[in-house]
XYZ file of C-alpha atoms in Angstrom:
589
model
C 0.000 0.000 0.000
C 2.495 2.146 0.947
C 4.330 1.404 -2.736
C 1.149 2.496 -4.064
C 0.910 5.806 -2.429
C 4.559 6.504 -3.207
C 4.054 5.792 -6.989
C 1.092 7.633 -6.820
C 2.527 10.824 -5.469
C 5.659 10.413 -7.737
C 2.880 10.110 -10.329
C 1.423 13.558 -8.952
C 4.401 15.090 -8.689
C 5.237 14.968 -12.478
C 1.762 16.076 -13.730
C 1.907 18.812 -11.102
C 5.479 19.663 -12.672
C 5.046 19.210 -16.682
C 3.499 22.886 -16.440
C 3.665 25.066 -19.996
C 5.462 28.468 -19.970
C 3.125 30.878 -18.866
C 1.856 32.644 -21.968
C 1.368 36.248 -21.916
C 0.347 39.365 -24.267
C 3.413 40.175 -25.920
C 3.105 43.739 -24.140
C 2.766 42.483 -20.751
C 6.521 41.395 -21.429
C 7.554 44.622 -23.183
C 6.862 43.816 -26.918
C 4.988 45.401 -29.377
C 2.446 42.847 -30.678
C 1.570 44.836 -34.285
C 5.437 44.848 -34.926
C 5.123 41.059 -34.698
C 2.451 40.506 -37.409
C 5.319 41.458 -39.445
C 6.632 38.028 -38.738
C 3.023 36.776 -39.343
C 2.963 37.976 -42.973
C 6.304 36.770 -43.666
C 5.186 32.988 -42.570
C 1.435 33.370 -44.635
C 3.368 34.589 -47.909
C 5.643 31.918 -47.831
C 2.559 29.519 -47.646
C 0.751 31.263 -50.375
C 3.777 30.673 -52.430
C 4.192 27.081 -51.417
C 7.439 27.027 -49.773
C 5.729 25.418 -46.957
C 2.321 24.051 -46.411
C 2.429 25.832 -42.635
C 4.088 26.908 -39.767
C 4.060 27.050 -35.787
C 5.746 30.186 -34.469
C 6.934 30.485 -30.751
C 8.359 33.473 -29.007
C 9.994 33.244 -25.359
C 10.806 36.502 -23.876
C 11.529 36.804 -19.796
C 10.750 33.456 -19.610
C 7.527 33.580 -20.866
C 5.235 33.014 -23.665
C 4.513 35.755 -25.526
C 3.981 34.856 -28.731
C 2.406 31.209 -29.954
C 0.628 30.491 -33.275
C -0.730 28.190 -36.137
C -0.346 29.234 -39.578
C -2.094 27.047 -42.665
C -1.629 23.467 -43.010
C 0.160 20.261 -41.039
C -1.100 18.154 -43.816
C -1.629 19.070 -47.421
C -1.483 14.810 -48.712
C -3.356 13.105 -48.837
C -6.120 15.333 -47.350
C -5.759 18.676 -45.728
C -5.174 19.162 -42.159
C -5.037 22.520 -40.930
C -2.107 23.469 -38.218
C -2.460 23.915 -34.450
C 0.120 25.182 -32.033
C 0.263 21.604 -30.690
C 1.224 19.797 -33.566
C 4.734 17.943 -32.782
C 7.051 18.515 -35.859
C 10.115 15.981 -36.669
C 13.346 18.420 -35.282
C 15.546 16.812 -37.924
C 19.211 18.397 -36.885
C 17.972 20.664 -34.617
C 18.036 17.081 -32.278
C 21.521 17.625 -32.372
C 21.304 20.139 -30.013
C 18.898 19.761 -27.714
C 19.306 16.010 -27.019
C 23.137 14.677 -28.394
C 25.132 17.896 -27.034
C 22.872 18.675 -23.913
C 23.522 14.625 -23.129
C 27.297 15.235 -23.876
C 27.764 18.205 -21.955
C 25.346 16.768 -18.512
C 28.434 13.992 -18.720
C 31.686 16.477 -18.859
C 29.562 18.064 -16.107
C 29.991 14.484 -14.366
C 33.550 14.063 -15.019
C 32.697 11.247 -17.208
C 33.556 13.264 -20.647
C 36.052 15.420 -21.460
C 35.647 17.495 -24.652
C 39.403 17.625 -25.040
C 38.933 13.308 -24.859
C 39.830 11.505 -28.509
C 37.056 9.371 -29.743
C 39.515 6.630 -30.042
C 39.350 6.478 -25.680
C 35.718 5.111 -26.188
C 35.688 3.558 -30.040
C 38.957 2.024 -30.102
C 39.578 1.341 -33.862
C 38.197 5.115 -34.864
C 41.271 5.833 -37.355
C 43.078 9.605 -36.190
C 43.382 12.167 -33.445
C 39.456 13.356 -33.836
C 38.668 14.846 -30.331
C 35.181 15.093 -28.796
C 35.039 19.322 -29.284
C 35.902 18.801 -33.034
C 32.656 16.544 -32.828
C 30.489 18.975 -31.247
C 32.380 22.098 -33.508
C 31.665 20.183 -36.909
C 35.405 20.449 -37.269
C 36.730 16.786 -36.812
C 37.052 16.513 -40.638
C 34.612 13.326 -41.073
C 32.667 13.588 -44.556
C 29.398 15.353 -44.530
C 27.188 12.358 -44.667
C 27.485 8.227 -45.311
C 26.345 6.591 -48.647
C 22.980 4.677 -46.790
C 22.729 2.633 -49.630
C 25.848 1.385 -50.045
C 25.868 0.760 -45.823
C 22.547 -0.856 -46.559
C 23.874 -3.507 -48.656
C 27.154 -4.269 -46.692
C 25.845 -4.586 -43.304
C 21.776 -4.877 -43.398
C 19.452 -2.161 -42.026
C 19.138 -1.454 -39.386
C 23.068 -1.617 -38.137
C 24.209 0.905 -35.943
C 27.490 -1.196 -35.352
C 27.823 -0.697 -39.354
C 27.846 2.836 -39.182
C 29.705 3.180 -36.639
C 32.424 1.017 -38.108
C 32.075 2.992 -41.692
C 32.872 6.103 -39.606
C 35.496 4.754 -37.956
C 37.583 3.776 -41.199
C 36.338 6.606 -43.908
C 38.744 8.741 -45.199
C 39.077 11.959 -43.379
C 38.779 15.076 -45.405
C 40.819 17.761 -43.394
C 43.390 16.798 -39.796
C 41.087 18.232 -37.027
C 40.468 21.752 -35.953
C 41.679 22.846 -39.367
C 38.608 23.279 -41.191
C 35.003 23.783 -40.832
C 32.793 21.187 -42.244
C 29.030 20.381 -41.285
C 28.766 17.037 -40.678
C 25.887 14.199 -39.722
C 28.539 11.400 -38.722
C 30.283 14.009 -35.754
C 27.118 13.416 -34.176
C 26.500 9.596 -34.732
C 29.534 9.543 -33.585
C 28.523 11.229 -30.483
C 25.882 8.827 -30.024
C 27.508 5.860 -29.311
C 29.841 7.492 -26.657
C 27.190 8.738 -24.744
C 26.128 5.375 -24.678
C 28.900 4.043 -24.118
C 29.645 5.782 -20.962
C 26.153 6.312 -19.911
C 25.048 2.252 -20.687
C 21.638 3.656 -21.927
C 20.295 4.370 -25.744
C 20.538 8.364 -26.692
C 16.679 8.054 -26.232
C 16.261 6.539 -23.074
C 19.183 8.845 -21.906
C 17.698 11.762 -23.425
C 14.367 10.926 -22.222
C 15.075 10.216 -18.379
C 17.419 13.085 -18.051
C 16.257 15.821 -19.878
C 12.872 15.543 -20.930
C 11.152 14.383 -18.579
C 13.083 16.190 -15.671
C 12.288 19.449 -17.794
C 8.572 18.673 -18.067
C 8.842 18.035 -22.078
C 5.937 15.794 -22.728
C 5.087 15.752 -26.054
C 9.382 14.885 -27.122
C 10.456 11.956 -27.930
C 12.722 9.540 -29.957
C 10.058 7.493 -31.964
C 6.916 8.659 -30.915
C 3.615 6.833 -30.123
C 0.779 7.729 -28.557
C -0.586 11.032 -28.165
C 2.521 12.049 -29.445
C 2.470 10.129 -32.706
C -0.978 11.586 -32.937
C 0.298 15.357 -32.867
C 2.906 14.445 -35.791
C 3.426 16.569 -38.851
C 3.934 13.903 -41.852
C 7.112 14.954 -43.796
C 8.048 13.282 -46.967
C 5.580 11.076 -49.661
C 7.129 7.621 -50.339
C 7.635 6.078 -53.407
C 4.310 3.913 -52.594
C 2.005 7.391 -51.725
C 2.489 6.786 -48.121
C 3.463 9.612 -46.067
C 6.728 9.126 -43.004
C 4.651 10.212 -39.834
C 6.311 9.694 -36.794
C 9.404 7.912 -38.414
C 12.355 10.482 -38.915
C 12.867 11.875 -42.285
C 16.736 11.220 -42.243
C 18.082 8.158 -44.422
C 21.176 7.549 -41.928
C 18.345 7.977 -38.951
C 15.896 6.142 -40.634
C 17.368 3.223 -42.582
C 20.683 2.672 -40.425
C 20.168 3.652 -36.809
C 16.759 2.866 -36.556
C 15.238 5.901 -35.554
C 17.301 6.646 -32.879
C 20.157 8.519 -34.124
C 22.727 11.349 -32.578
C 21.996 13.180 -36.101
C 18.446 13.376 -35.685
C 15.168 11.652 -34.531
C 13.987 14.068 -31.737
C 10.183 14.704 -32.650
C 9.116 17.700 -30.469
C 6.749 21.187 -30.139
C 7.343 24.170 -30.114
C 5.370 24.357 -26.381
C 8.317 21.717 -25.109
C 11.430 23.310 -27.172
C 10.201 26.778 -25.320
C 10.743 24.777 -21.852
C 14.083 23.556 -23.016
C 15.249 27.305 -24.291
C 13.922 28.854 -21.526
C 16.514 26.197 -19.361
C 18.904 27.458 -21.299
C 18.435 31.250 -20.656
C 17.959 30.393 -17.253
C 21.280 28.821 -16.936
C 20.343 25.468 -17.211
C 17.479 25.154 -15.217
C 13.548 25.434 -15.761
C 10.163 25.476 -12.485
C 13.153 24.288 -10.288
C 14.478 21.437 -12.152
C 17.800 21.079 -13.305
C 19.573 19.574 -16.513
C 22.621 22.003 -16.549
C 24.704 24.131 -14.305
C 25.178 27.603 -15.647
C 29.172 26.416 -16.288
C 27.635 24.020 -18.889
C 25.477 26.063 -20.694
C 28.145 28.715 -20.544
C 30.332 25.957 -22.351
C 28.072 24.936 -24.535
C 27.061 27.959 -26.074
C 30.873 29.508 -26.589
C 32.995 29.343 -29.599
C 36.232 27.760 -28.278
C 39.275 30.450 -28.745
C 41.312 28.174 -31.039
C 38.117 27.537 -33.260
C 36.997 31.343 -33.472
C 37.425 31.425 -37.358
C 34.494 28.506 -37.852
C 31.616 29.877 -35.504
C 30.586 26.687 -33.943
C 30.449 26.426 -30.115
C 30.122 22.912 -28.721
C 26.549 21.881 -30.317
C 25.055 25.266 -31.274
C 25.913 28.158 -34.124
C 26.845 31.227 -33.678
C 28.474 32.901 -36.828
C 29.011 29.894 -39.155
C 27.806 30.084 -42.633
C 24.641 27.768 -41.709
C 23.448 30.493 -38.993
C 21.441 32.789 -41.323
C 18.066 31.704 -39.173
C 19.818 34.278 -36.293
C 18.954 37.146 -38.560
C 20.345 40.540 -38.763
C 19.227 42.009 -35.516
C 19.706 39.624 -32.545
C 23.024 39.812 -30.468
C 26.511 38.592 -31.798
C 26.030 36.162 -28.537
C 22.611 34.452 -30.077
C 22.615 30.850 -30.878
C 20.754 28.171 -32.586
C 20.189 25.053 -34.824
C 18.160 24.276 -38.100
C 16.950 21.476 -39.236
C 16.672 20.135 -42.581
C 12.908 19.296 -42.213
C 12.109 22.784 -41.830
C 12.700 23.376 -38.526
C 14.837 26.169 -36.360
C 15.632 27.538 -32.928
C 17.392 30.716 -32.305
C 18.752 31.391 -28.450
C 20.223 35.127 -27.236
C 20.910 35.629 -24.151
C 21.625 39.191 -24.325
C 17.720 40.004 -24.889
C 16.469 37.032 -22.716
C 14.631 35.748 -26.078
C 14.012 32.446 -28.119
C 12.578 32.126 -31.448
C 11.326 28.473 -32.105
C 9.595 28.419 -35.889
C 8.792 25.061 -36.845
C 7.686 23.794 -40.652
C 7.392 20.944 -41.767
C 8.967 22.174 -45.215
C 9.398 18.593 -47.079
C 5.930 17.583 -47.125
C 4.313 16.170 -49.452
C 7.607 16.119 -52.172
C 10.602 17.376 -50.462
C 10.250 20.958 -52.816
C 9.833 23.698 -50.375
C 12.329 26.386 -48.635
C 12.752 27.411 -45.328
C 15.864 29.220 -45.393
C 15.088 32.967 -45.950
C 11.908 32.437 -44.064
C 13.457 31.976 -40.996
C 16.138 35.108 -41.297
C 12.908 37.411 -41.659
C 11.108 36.065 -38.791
C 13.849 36.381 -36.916
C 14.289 39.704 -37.801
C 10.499 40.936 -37.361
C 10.511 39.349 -34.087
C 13.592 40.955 -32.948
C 12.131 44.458 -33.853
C 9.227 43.942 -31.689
C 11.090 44.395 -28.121
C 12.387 47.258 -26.207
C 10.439 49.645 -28.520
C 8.019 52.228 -26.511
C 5.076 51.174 -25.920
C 1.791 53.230 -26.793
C -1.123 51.218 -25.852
C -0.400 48.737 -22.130
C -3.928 47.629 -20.841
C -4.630 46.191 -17.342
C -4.131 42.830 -16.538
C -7.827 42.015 -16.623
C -7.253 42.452 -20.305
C -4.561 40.005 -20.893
C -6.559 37.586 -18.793
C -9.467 38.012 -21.325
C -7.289 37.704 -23.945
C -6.470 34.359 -23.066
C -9.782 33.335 -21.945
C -10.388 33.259 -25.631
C -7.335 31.206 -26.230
C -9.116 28.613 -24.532
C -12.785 28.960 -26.017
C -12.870 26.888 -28.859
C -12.265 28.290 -31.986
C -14.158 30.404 -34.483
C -16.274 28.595 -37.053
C -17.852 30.000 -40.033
C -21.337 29.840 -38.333
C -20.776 31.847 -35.604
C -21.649 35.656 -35.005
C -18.745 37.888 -33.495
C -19.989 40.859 -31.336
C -16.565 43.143 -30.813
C -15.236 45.847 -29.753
C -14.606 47.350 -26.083
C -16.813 47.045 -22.711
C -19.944 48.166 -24.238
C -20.076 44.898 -26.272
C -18.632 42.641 -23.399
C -21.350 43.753 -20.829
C -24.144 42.649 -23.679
C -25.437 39.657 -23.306
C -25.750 38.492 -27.180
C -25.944 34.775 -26.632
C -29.634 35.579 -24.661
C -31.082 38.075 -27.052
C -30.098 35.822 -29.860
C -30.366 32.080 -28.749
C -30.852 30.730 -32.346
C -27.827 32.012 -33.778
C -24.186 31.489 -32.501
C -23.171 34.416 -31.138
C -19.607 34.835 -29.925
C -18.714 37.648 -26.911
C -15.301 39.239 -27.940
C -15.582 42.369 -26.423
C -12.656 43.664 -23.849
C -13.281 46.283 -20.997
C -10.367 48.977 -21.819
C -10.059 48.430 -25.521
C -9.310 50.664 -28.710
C -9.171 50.154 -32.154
C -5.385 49.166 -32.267
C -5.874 46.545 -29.944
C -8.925 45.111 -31.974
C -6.521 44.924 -34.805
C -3.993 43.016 -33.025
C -6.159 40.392 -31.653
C -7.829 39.906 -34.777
C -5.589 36.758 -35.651
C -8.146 34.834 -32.761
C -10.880 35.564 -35.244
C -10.229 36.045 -38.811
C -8.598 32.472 -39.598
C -12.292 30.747 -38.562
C -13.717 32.924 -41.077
C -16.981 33.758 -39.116
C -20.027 34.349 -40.795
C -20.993 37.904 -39.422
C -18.830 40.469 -37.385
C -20.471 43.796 -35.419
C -18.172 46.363 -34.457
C -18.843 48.778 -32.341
C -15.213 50.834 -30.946
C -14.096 54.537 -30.105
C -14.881 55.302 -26.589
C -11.399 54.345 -25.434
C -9.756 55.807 -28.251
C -11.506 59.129 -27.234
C -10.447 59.242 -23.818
C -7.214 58.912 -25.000
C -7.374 62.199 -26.765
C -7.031 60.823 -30.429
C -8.355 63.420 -33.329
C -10.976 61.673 -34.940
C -9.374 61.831 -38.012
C -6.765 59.526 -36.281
C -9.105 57.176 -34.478
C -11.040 56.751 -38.173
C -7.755 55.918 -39.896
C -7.011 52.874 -36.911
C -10.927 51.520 -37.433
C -9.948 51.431 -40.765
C -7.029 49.225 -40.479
C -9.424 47.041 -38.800
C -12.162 47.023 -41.454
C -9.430 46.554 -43.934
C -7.853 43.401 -42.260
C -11.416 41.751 -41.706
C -12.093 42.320 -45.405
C -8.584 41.084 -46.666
C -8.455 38.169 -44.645
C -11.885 36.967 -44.469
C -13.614 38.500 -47.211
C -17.065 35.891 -46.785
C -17.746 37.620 -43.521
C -20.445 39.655 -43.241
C -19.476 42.849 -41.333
C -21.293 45.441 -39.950
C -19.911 48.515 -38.842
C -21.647 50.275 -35.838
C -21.554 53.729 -35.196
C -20.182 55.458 -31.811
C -22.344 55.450 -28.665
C -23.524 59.546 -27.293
C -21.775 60.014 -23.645
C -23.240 61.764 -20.593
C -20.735 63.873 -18.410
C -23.178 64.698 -15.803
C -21.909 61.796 -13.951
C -18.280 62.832 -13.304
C -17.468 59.250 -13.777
C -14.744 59.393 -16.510
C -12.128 62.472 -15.954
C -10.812 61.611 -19.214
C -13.777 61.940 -21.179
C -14.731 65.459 -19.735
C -15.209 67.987 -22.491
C -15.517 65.855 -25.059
C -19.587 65.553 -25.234
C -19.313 66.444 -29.190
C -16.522 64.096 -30.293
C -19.244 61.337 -30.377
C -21.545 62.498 -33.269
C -18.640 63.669 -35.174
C -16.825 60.198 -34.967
C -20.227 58.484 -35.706
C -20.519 60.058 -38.776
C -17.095 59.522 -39.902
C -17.710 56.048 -39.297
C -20.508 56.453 -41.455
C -18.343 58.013 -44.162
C -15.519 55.378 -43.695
C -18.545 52.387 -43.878
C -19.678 53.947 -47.133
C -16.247 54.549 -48.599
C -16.170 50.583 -47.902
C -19.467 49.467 -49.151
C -20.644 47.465 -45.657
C -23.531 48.256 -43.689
C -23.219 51.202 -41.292
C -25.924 51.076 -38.175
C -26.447 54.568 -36.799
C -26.646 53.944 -32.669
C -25.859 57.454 -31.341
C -30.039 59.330 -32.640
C -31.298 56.056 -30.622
C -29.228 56.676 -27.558
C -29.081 60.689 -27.329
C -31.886 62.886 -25.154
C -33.725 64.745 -28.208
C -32.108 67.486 -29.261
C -28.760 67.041 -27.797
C -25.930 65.098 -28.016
C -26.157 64.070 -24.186
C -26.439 59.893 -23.468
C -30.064 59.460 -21.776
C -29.652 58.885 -18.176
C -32.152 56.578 -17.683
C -30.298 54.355 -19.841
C -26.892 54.537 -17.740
C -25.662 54.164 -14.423
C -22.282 56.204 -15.001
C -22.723 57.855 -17.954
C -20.761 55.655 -20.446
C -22.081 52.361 -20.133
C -25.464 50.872 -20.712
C -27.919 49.684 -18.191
C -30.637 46.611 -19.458
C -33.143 49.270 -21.139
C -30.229 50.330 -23.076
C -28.866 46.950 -24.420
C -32.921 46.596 -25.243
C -32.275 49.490 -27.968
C -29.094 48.258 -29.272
C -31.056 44.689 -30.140
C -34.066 46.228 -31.702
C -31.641 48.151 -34.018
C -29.642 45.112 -35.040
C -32.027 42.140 -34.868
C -32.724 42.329 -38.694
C -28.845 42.393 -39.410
C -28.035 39.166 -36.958
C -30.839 37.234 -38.397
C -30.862 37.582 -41.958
């Protein structure tokens, strides 16, 4: 019994642990969430032209998430499956990093590995003076890859002892540590030390000591399960399957089995932000540890005698494969790529990690990655320690996510948005045979409509109302201004999801009287003018305009009735019974 209770807290323990990053609005972390839709078009042009079917863009920043999203397609062949920010991609090379060289480095942190060690100490017939760093630097001099084919047919498939014996033997191209040359077999060859000195496989090592401890529980060597289920395919096979959960790499695939120092690692970009954020926290993530900060340290610097070649012991840092870093991060950023599509960019100097993930092979092996992942890298890099012009209250954020976790838009449902005059309606009662969805936000402008427009416009909803300009008011924009940013937003409805219906409402009148809102005194008349420049702007459009302010104002005046209001902005019951009778013939058409 008592076994039981032990296992089961153990049990506990680990589901209590495998926590998420915290995600956050980009601002609440000092970005600026419209610079980094810059990085959004960049991903959706280079699925309109093909270069990938989609995309699943993560951005840590002070240890949080700010940034998370889906773009198009996981699956294109043989039918179409659209993307979500849980799909588990296969990492291709960027396993090199976060499972061979974290495993190496956790055993020179044990005094069981020494990167100054010859491989010949733990593979005794390996032919020259090839040293563990010129393994991890790509600058042992081993040939860039192994002719699978030719290994097939001498020593069967799988045969890790084959490959390891090919390596072992094969001419040498350069002596080591005089050249620079990218190569799969440095970290085969890493493999099978780390098991050699660990007595486990690379996955059960890489699974017991740094996934798991980190919380990373959708990563894995040869997935199944819910895992397997979450897989991106990659390539179509000569027999119109698709590989799914079986690594793309020949050398992985056909020789090692899956399990392979080269590649293998099938991960998200929710678990890779866990591992980077271990990394920026010197090795350490929620209290669990898989480095010290020595390590990482390590691990992340270009030795001095191998400054000319950019490679630090199982990252990049200035080689000619680091393009992904962009132009804009700091000279101390690192990362990996992966040949399926895949990337991670680390720099510690801006407490940041950019994780994009494609699945750029499937269905035919014909798309590009390459520039894609410069100009992400780039956008996102522009988007922090700008000033900020619009910071709401945390109640806001909090919303925000509360519709992260609603399930999504469809294109039969009924958007009502805008600021806290739409939240405090109660749309789902006065219309209970349609499907009407509440995104309204206490606090918000049309700017921040704009930016949270991506939780809306990819389920292409049938009808949108919206009804903003209060808060832009109060904070003293002209209304020639505050037209111009509704405008943006009537603009990206109609470019991205030109089947919805949308009907632009005009401003509500305001009543001072109250002494409620100090930064709306004096400003009575801004509210007819800015309803009929909505008008003008809804016309200029061609979508339906619906005049609220005449059914709101005492005759005669421009003055919010104060039987319909409690503080003189917002609306009490009788009020909301207005606003329906004016749109009921909109919402049910």
């Amino acid at each position: 019994m008592k076994t039981l209770l032990a296992f089961t807290g153990c049990l506990l323990s680990l589901q209590l642990f495998a926590q998420p990053l915290e995600r956050v609005f980009p601002e609440q972390v000092g970005m600026d969430s419209r610079r980094l839709h810059y990085a959004d078009e960049a991903i959706l042009r280079s699925i309109a032209d093909k270069e990938i079917p989609g995309a699943v863009l993560a951005v840590v920043h002070r240890g949080k998430m700010a940034y998370l999203k889906a773009y198009g397609n996981k699956q294109v062949y043989p039918s179409v499956v659209p993307m979500d920010v849980n799909t588990v991609f296969d990492l291709a090379s960027v396993s090199k990093s976060v499972s061979t060289a974290v495993a190496a480095m956790m055993l020179v942190e044990r005094g069981q590995l020494r990167l100054l060690d010859k491989v010949s100490l733990y593979i005794p017939n390996f032919k020259g003076n090839i040293r563990v760093m010129d393994l991890l630097t790509h600058t042992s001099g081993l040939p860039p890859y192994a002719p699978v084919d030719s290994l097939k047919k001498r020593y069967g498939s799988p045969n890790r002892d084959g490959v390891i014996e090919y390596i072992a033997t094969c001419k040498r191209d350069f002596e080591p540590g005089k050249g620079f040359q990218y190569s799969c077999l440095n970290f085969i060859t890493l493999q099978r030390i780390i098991e050699t000195i660990s007595g486990q496989t690379l996955k059960a090592f890489a699974q017991t000591h740094i996934f798991d401890v980190l919380g990373m529980k959708h990563t894995a060597y040869q997935p199944e399960g819910e895992i397997l289920e979450r897989v991106a395919p990659t390539e179509k096979q000569p027999d119109g399957s698709v590989l799914r959960g079986v690594v793309h790499d020949p050398l992985a695939r056909i020789m090692n089995g899956g399990i392979s120092g080269n590649a293998g690692v099938f991960s998200d970009a929710g678990d890779l932000a866990i591992l980077a954020t271990a990394l920026l926290n010197g090795g350490a993530y929620n209290g669990r540890r898989i480095l010290s900060p020595q390590g990482v340290k390590t691990m992340t610097t270009v030795p001095e005698s191998l400054k000319a070649f950019g490679r630090s012991p199982g990252w990049d840092l200035y080689s000619d494969y680091a393009s992904n870093k962009g132009d804009l991060l700091s000279p101390a950023t690192y990362g990996h790529t992966g040949y399926t599509g895949t990337s991670i960019v680390i720099d510690p100097a801006n407490d940041i990690a950019i994780i994009l993930l494609t699945n750029r092979v499937h269905p035919d092996d014909a798309g590009a990655a390459v520039r894609l992942r410069a100009v992400v890298a780039n956008a996102v890099a522009a988007s922090f320690g700008c000033p900020q012009e619009r910071v709401y209250f945390p109640r806001y954020y909090e919303r925000v996510g509360q519709f992260r976790n609603e399930a999504p838009i469809t294109p039969e449902d009924i958007v009502f948005l805008g600021n806290s005059l739409t939240e405090n309606g109660k749309w789902s009662e006065y219309f209970p045979l349609r499907k009407i969805v509440n995104r309204g936000i206490s606090g918000d402008e049309a700017l921040g409509i704009y930016d949270r427009l991506y939780q809306i416009l990819p389920g292409k909803p049938k009808k949108i109302f919206l009804q903003t300009g209060a808060n832009d008011v109060s904070h003293d924009w002209p209304v020639d201004s505050i037209v111009e940013r509704v405008a943006l937003v009537v603009d990206k409805i109609r470019r991205e999801s030109p089947e919805t219906q949308l009907y632009l409402q005009g401003s509500l009148p305001i009543n001072e009287s109250f002494n409620r809102y100090q930064k709306l005194a004096g400003k009575t008349n801004v509210f007819p003018e800015l309803s009929e420049r909505l008008s003008e702007l809804a016309a200029s459009r061609g979508i339906v305009f619906i005049p609220l302010f005449p059914l709101f104002a005492q005759q005669g005046t421009n003055i919010l009735r104060k039987d319909l209001t409690n503080d003189g902005l917002h609306l009490k019951e009788k009020g909301y019974e207005i606003w329906v009778k004016a749109i009921q013939s909109y919402v049910m058409e």
